[in-house]
Short mmCIF file of C-alpha atoms (C1' of nucleotides) in Angstrom, two decimals:
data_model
loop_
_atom_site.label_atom_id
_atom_site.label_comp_id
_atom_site.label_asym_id
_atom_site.label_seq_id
_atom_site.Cartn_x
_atom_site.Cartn_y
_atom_site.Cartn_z
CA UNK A 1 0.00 0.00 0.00
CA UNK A 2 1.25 2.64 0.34
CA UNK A 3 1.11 4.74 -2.47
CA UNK A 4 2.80 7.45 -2.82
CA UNK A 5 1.29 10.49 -2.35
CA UNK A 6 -0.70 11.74 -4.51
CA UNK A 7 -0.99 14.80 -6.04
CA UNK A 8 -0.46 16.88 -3.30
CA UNK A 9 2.53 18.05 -4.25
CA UNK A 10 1.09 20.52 -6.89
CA UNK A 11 0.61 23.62 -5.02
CA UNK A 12 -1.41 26.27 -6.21
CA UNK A 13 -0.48 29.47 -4.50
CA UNK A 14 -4.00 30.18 -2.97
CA UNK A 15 -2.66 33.30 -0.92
CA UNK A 16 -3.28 34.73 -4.29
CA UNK A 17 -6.73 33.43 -4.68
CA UNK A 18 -7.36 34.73 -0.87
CA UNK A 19 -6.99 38.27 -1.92
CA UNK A 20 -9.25 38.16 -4.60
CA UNK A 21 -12.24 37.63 -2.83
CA UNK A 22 -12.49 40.61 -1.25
CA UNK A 23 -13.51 42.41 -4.04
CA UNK A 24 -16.66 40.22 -4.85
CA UNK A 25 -17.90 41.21 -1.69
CA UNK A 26 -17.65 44.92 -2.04
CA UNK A 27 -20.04 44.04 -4.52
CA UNK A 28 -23.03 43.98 -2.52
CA UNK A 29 -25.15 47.31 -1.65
CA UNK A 30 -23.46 47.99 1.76
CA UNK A 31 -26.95 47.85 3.12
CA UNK A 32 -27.60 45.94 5.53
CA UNK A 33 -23.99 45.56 7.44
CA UNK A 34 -20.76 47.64 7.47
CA UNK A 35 -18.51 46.84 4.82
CA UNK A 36 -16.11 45.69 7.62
CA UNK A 37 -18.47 42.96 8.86
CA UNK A 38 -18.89 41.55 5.69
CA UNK A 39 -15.20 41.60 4.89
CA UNK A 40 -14.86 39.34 8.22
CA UNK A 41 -17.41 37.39 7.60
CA UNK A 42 -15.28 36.09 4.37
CA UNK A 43 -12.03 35.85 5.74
CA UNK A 44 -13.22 33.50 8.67
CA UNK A 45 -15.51 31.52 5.92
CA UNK A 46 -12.19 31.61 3.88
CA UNK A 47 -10.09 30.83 7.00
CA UNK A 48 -11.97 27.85 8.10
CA UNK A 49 -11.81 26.41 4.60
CA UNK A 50 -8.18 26.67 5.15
CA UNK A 51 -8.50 24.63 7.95
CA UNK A 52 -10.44 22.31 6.22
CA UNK A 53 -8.84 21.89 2.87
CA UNK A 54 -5.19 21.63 5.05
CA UNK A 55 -6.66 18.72 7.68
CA UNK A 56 -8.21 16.60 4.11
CA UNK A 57 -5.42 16.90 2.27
CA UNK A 58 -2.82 16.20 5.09
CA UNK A 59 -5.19 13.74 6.40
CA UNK A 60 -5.04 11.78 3.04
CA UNK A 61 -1.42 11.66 2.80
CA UNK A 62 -0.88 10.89 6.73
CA UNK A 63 -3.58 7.82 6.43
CA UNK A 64 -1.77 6.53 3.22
CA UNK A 65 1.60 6.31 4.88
CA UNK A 66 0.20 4.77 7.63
CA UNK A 67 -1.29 1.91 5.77
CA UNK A 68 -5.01 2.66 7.21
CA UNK A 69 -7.22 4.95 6.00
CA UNK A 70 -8.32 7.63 8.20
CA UNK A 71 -12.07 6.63 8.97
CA UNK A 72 -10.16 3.11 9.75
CA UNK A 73 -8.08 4.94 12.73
CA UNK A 74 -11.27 6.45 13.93
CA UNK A 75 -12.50 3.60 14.58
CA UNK A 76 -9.54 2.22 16.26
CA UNK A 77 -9.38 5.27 17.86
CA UNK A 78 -13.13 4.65 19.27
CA UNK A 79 -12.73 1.13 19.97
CA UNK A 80 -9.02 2.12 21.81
CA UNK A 81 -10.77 4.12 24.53
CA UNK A 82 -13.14 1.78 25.96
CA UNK A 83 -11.37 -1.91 24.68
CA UNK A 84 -14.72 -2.91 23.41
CA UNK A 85 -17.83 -1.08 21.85
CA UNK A 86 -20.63 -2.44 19.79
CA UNK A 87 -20.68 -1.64 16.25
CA UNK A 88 -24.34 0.42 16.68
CA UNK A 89 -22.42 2.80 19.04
CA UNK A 90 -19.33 3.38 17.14
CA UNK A 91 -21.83 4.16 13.61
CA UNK A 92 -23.63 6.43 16.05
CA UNK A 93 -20.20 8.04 16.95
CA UNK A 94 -19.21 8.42 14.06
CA UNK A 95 -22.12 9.47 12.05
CA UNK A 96 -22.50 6.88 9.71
CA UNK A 97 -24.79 4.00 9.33
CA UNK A 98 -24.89 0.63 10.67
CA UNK A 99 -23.84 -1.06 6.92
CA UNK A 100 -21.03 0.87 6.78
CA UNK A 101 -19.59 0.08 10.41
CA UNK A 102 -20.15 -3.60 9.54
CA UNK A 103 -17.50 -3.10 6.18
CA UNK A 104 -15.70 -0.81 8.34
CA UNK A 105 -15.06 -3.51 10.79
CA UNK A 106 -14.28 -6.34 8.21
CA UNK A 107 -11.86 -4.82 6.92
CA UNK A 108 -10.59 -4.22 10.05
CA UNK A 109 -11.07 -7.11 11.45
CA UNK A 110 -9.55 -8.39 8.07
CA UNK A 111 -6.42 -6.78 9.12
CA UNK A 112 -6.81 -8.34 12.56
CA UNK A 113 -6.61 -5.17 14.41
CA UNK A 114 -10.06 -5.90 15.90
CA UNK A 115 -12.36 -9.06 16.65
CA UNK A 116 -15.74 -9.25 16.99
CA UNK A 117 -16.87 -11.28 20.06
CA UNK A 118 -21.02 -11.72 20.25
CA UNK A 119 -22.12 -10.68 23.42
CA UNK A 120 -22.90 -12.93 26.65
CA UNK A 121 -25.99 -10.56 27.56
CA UNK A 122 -27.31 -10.46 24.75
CA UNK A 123 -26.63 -12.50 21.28
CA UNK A 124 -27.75 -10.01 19.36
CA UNK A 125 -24.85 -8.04 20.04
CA UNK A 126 -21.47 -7.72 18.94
CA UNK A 127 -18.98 -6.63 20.75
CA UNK A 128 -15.99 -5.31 18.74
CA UNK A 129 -12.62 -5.71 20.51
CA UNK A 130 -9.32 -4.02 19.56
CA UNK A 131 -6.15 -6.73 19.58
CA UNK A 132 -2.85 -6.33 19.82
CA UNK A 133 -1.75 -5.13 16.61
CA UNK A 134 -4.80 -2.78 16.37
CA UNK A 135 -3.32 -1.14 19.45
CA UNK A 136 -0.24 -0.61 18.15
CA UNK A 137 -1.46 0.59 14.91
CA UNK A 138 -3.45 3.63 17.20
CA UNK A 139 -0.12 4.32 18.47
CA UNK A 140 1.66 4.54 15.88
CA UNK A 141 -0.90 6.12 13.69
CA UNK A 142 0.50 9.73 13.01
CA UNK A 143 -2.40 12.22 14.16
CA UNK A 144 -2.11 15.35 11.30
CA UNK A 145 -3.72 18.14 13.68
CA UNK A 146 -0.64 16.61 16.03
CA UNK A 147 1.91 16.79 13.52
CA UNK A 148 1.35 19.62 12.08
CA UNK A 149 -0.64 21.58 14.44
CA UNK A 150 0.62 20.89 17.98
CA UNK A 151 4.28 22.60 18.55
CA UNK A 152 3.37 25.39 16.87
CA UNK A 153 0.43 26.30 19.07
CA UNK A 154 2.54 25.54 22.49
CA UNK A 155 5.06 28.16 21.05
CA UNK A 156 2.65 30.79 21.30
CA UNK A 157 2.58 33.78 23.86
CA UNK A 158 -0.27 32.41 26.69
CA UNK A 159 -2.60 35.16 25.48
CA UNK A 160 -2.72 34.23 22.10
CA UNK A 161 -3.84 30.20 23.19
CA UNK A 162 -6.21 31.39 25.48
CA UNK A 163 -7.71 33.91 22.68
CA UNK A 164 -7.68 30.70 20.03
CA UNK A 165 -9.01 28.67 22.09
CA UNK A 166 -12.04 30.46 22.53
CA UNK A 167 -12.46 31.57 19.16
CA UNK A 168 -12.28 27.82 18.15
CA UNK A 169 -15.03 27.07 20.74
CA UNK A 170 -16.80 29.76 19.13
CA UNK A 171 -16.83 28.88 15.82
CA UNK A 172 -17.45 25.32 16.90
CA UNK A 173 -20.51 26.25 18.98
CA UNK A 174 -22.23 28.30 15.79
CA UNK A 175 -21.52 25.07 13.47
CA UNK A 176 -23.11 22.84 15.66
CA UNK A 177 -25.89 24.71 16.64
CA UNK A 178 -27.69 23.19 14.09
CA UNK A 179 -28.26 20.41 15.90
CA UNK A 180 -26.04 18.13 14.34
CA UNK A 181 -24.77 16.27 17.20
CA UNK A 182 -20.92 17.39 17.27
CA UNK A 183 -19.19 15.68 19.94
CA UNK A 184 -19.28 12.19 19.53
CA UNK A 185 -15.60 11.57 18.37
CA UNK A 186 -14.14 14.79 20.14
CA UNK A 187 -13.64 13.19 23.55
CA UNK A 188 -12.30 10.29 21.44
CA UNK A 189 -8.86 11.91 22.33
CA UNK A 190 -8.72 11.33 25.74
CA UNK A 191 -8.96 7.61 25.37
CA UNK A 192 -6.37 7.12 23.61
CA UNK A 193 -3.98 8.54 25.26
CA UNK A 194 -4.01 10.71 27.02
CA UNK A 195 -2.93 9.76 30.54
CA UNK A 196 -6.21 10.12 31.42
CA UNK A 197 -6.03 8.80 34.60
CA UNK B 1 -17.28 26.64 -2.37
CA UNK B 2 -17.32 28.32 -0.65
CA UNK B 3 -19.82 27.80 0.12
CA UNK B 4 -19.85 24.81 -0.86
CA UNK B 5 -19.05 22.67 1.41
CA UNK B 6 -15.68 21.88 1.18
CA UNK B 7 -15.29 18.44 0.16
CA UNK B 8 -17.06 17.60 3.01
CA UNK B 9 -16.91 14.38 2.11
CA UNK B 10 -13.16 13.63 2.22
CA UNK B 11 -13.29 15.57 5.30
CA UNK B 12 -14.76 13.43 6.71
CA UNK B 13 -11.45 11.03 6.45
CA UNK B 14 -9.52 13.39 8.37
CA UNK B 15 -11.54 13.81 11.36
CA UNK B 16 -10.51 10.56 12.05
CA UNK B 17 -7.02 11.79 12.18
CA UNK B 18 -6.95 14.21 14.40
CA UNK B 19 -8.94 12.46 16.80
CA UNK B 20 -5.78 10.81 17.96
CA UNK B 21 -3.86 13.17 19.00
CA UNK B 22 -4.51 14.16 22.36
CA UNK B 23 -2.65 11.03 23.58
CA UNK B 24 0.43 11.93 22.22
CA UNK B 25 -0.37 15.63 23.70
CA UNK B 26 -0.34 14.06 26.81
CA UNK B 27 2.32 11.97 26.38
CA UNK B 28 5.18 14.00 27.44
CA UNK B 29 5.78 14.19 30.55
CA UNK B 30 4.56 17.83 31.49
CA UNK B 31 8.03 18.94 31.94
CA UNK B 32 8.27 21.54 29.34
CA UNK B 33 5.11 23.25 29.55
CA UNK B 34 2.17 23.99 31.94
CA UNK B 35 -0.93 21.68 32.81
CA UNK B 36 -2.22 25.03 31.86
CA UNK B 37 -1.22 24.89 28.03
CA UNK B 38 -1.48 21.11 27.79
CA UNK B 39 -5.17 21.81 28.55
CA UNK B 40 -5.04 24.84 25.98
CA UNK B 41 -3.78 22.14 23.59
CA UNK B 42 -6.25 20.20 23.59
CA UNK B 43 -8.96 22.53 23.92
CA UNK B 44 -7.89 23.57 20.71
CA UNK B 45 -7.85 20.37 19.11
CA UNK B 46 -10.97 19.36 20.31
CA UNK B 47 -12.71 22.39 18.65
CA UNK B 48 -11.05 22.01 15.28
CA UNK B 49 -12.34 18.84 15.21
CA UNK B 50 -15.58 19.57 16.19
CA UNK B 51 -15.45 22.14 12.76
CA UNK B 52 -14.52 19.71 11.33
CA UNK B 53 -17.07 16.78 12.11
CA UNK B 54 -20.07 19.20 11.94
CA UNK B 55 -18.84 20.50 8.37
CA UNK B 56 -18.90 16.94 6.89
CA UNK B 57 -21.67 15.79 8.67
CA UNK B 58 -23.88 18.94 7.50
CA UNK B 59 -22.52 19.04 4.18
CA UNK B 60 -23.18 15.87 3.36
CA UNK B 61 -26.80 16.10 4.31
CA UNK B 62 -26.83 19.62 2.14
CA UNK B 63 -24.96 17.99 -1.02
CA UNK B 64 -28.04 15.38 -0.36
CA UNK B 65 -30.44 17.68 -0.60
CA UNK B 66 -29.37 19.59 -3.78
CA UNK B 67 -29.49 16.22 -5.72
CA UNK B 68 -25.65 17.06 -5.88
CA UNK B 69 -22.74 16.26 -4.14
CA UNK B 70 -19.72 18.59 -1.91
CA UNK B 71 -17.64 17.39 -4.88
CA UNK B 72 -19.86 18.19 -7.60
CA UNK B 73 -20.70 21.78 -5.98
CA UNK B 74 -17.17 22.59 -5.63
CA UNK B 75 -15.86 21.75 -9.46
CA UNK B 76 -19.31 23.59 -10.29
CA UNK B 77 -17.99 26.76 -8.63
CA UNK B 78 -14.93 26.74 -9.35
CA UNK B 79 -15.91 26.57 -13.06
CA UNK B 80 -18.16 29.15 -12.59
CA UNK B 81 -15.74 31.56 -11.15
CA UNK B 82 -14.21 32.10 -14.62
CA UNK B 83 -16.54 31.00 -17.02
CA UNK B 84 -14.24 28.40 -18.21
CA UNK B 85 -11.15 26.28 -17.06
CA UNK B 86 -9.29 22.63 -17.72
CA UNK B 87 -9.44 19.75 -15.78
CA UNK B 88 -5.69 20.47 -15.04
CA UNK B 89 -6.23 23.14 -13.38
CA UNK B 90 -9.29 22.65 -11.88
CA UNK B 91 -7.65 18.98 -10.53
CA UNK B 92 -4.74 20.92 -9.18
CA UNK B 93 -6.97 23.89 -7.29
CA UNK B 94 -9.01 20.98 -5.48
CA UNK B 95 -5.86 18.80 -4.81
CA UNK B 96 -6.91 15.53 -6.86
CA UNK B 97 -5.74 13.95 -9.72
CA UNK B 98 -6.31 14.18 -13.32
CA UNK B 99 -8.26 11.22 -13.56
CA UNK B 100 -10.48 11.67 -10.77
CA UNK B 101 -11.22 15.19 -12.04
CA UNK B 102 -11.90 13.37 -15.49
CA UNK B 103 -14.86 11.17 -14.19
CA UNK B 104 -15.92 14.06 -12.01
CA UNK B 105 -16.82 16.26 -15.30
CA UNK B 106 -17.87 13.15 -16.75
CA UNK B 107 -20.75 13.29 -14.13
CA UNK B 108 -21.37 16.86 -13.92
CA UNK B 109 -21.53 17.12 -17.90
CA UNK B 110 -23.77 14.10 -17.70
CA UNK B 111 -26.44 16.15 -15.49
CA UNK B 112 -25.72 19.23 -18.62
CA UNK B 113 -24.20 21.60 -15.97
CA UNK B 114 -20.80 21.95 -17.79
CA UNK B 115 -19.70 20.76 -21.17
CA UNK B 116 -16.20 19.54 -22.81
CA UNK B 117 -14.89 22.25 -25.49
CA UNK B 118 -11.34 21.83 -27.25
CA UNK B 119 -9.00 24.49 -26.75
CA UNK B 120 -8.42 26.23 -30.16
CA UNK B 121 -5.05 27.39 -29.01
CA UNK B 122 -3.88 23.95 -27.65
CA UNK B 123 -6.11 21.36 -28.91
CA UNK B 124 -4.96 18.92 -26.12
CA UNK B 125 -6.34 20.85 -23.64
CA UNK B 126 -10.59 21.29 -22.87
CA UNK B 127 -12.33 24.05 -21.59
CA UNK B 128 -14.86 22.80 -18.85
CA UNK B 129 -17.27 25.41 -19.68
CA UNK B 130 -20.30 25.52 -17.10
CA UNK B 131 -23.91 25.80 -18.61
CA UNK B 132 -26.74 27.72 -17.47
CA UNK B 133 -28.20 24.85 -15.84
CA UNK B 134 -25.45 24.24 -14.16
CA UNK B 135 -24.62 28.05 -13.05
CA UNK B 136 -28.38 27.82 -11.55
CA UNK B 137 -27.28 25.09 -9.78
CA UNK B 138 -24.37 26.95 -8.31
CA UNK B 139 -26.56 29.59 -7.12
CA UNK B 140 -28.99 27.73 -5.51
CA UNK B 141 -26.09 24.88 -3.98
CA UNK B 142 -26.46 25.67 -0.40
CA UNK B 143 -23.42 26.34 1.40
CA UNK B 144 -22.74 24.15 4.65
CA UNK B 145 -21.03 27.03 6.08
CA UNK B 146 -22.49 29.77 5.03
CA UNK B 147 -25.91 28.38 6.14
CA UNK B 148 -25.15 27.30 9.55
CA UNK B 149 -22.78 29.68 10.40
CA UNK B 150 -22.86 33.34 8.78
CA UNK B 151 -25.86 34.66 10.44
CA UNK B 152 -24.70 33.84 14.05
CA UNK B 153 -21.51 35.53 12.83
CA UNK B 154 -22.46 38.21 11.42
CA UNK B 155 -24.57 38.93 14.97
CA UNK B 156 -21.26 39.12 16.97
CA UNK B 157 -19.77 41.90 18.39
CA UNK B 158 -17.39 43.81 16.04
CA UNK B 159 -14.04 42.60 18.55
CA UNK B 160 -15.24 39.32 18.46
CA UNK B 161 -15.61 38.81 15.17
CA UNK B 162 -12.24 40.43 14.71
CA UNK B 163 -10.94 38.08 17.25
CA UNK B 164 -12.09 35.30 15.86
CA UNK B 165 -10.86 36.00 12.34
CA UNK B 166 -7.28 36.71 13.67
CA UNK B 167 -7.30 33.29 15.66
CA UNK B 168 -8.49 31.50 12.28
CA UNK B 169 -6.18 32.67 10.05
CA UNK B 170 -3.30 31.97 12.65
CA UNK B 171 -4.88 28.42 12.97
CA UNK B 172 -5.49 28.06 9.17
CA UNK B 173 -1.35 29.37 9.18
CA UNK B 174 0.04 26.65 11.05
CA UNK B 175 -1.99 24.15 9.79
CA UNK B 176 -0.45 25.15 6.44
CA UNK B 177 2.79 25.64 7.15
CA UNK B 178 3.83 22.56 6.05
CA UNK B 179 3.54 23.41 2.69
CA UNK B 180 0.40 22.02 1.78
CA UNK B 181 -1.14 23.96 -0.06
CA UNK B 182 -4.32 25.27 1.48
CA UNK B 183 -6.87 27.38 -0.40
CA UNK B 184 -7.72 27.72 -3.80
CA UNK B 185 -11.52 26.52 -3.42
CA UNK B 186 -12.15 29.43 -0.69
CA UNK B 187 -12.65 32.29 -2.79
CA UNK B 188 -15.41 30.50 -4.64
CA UNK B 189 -17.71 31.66 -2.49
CA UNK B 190 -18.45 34.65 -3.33
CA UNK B 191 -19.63 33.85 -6.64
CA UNK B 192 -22.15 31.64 -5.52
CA UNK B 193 -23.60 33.41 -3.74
CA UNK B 194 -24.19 34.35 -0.73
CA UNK B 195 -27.66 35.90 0.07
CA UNK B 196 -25.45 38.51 0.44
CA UNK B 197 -28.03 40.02 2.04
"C1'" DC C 1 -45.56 -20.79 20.29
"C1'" DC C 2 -45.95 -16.67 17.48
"C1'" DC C 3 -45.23 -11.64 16.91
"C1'" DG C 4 -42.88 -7.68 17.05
"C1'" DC C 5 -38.85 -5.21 18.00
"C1'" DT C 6 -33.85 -4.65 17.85
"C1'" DG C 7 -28.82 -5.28 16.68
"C1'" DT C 8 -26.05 -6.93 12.72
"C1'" DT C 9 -24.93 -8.31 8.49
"C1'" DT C 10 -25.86 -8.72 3.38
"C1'" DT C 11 -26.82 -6.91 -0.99
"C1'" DG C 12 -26.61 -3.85 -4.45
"C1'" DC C 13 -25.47 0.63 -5.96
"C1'" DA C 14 -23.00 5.12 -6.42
"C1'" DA C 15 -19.30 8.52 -5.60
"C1'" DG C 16 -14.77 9.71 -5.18
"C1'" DG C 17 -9.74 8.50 -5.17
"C1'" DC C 18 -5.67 6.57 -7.15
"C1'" DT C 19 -2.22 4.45 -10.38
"C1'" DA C 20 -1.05 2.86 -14.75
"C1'" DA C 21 -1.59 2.69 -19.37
"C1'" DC C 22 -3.09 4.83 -23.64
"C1'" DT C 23 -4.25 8.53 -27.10
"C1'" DA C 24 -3.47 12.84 -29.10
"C1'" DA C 25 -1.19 17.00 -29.86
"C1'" DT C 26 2.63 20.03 -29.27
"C1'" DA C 27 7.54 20.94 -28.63
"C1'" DA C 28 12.39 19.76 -29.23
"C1'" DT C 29 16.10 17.71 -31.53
"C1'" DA C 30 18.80 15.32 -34.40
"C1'" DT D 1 12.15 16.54 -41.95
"C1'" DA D 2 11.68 12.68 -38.99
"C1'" DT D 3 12.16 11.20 -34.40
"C1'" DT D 4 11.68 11.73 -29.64
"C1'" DA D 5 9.87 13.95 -25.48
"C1'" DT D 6 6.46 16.17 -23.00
"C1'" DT D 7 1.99 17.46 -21.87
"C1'" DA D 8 -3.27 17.10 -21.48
"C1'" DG D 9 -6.85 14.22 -21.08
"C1'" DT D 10 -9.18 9.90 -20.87
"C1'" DT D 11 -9.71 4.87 -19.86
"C1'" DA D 12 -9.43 0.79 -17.21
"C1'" DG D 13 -9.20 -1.47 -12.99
"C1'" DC D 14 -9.19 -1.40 -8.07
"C1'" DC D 15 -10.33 0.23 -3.38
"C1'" DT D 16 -12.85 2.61 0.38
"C1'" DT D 17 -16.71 4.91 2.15
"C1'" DG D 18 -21.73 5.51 2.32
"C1'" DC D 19 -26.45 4.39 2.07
"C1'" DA D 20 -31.07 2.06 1.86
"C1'" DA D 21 -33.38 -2.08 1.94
"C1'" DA D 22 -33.66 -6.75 2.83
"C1'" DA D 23 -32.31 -10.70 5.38
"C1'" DC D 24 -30.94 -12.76 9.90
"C1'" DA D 25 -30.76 -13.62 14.35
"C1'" DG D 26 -32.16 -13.15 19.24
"C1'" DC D 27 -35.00 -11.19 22.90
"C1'" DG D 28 -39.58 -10.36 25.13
"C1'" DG D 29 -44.33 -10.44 25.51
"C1'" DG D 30 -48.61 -12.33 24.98
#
DNA sequence: CCCGCTGTTTTGCAAGGCTAACTAATAATA
DNA sequence: TATTATTAGTTAGCCTTGCAAAACAGCGGG
């Protein structure tokens, strides 16, 4: 496996597309809002899909290199924090259906990184059980927010953390208010690893 | 897209990845920095993700709804943008390969929102050239983000939407810094549309 | 014992990705 | 001029993720 990576090598200089935009917005009647609100309303649209195009594309190369796919490390990731969880719970986790945890897991289980084991309780259920070499894998798995993300942000002055941390929570809070349930795989982090008592 | 929603769909690989990383956060022993930043850390990571997981999981419901998907959207606007561009380029803005950008204007021509035209100039290159059908489609795409989140921003106070911009674009910085390239579908946006309001 | 629910898995289908291989056209070079 | 590279795009073949719907248990009441 491993490919190589793929394309993401060809760069397009988007700093240059960045500035563009502004101009399309002066387009509008400044009626209803300042001129300055709408120009910040596009740069943190345009800033998030930063964030977002960076994390996929990373994400892709990261997973590939690591010989699992991303949505496979998830679900190590989920199955990591408790030892065992039933394939219904990690789909609801996750946000995806039942059918697609069951491939998820064979091909996981395919890889022998987890087993199923039906349940005592209750036959009906399955539990899913990370092994050995799944464990490892979560280990080893490179984490791109980590990578990339991480020593950069403890570099910065205490202020600055505290400001982008609340910013984040911000943003966060107004893209889930839909009512999309958000958190399931957020907490995911402190299984894994963290010392977490 | 801008508005559209960013390939929400691939997203939706790399949530898994950054799920991991608090463990490794943690990992060190805390001799280098505060409990105090650690937390900060994390906090941080925890709300990118949570961007990130609400962005899929609304965009893909969204790309549902418009009978077309993140993907689609995006190639859609970023052939609308200028009228006309090549697969080339339009592969190397959204970070894919050739191919895959091949079958994707397969599909969009297929639905008669863009159309194949040989390049006079260069006749191995093609102009994806988007159709009024498909430019109606554009306009009427609805935009994860912009949806869910402009209104509530645009309600903030003016220093915290300022804030929140300046701890984006740091966060979109770093996440960059690597080199991969970030941005080129942002600026779409403001073609589609925005209600602009 | 039969019925209805409830977890899981199967089936069948589609999208999006990739690499490799192939075609076509242009550019370079002998 | 003829040959060779390069470049743009498409094709073929494969994989993973997703879903809905149908099929399979197994559990609980009646």
């Amino acid at each position: 496996m491993m490919r190589s990576i793929p394309s993401v090598e060809n760069e397009i200089h988007l700093m240059s597309e960045l500035q563009t935009l502004p101009l399309k917005a002066g387009g509008t009647p400044e009626s209803l809002r300042t001129r300055h609100a709408m120009d910040r309303t596009d740069q943190s649209l345009i800033a998030i899909r930063r964030i977002l195009r960076s994390t996929e594309l990373y994400g892709r190369k990261l997973a590939k290199a690591a010989g699992l796919t991303a949505v496979q490390i998830r679900v190590l990731q989920i199955v990591a924090e408790t030892g065992q969880a039933t394939p219904k719970d990690i789909a609801k986790r996750m946000g995806v259906s039942q059918a697609t945890m069951s491939s998820l897991i064979d091909r996981l289980s395919a890889k022998k990184m987890v087993e199923r084991h039906q349940s005592q309780r209750d036959r009906r259920q399955t539990n899913v059980v990370i092994t050995q070499i799944g464990r490892q894998a979560v280990l080893e798995a490179p984490d791109a927010l980590q990578q990339k993300y991480v020593k950069q942000f403890e570099s910065l002055e205490d202020w600055e953390q505290a400001m982008i941390v609340a910013s984040l929570e911000r943003v966060a809070a107004m893209l889930d208010a839909e009512g999309i349930d958000a958190s399931p795989v957020l907490d995911i982090g402190d299984l894994s690893g963290r010392p977490h008592s």
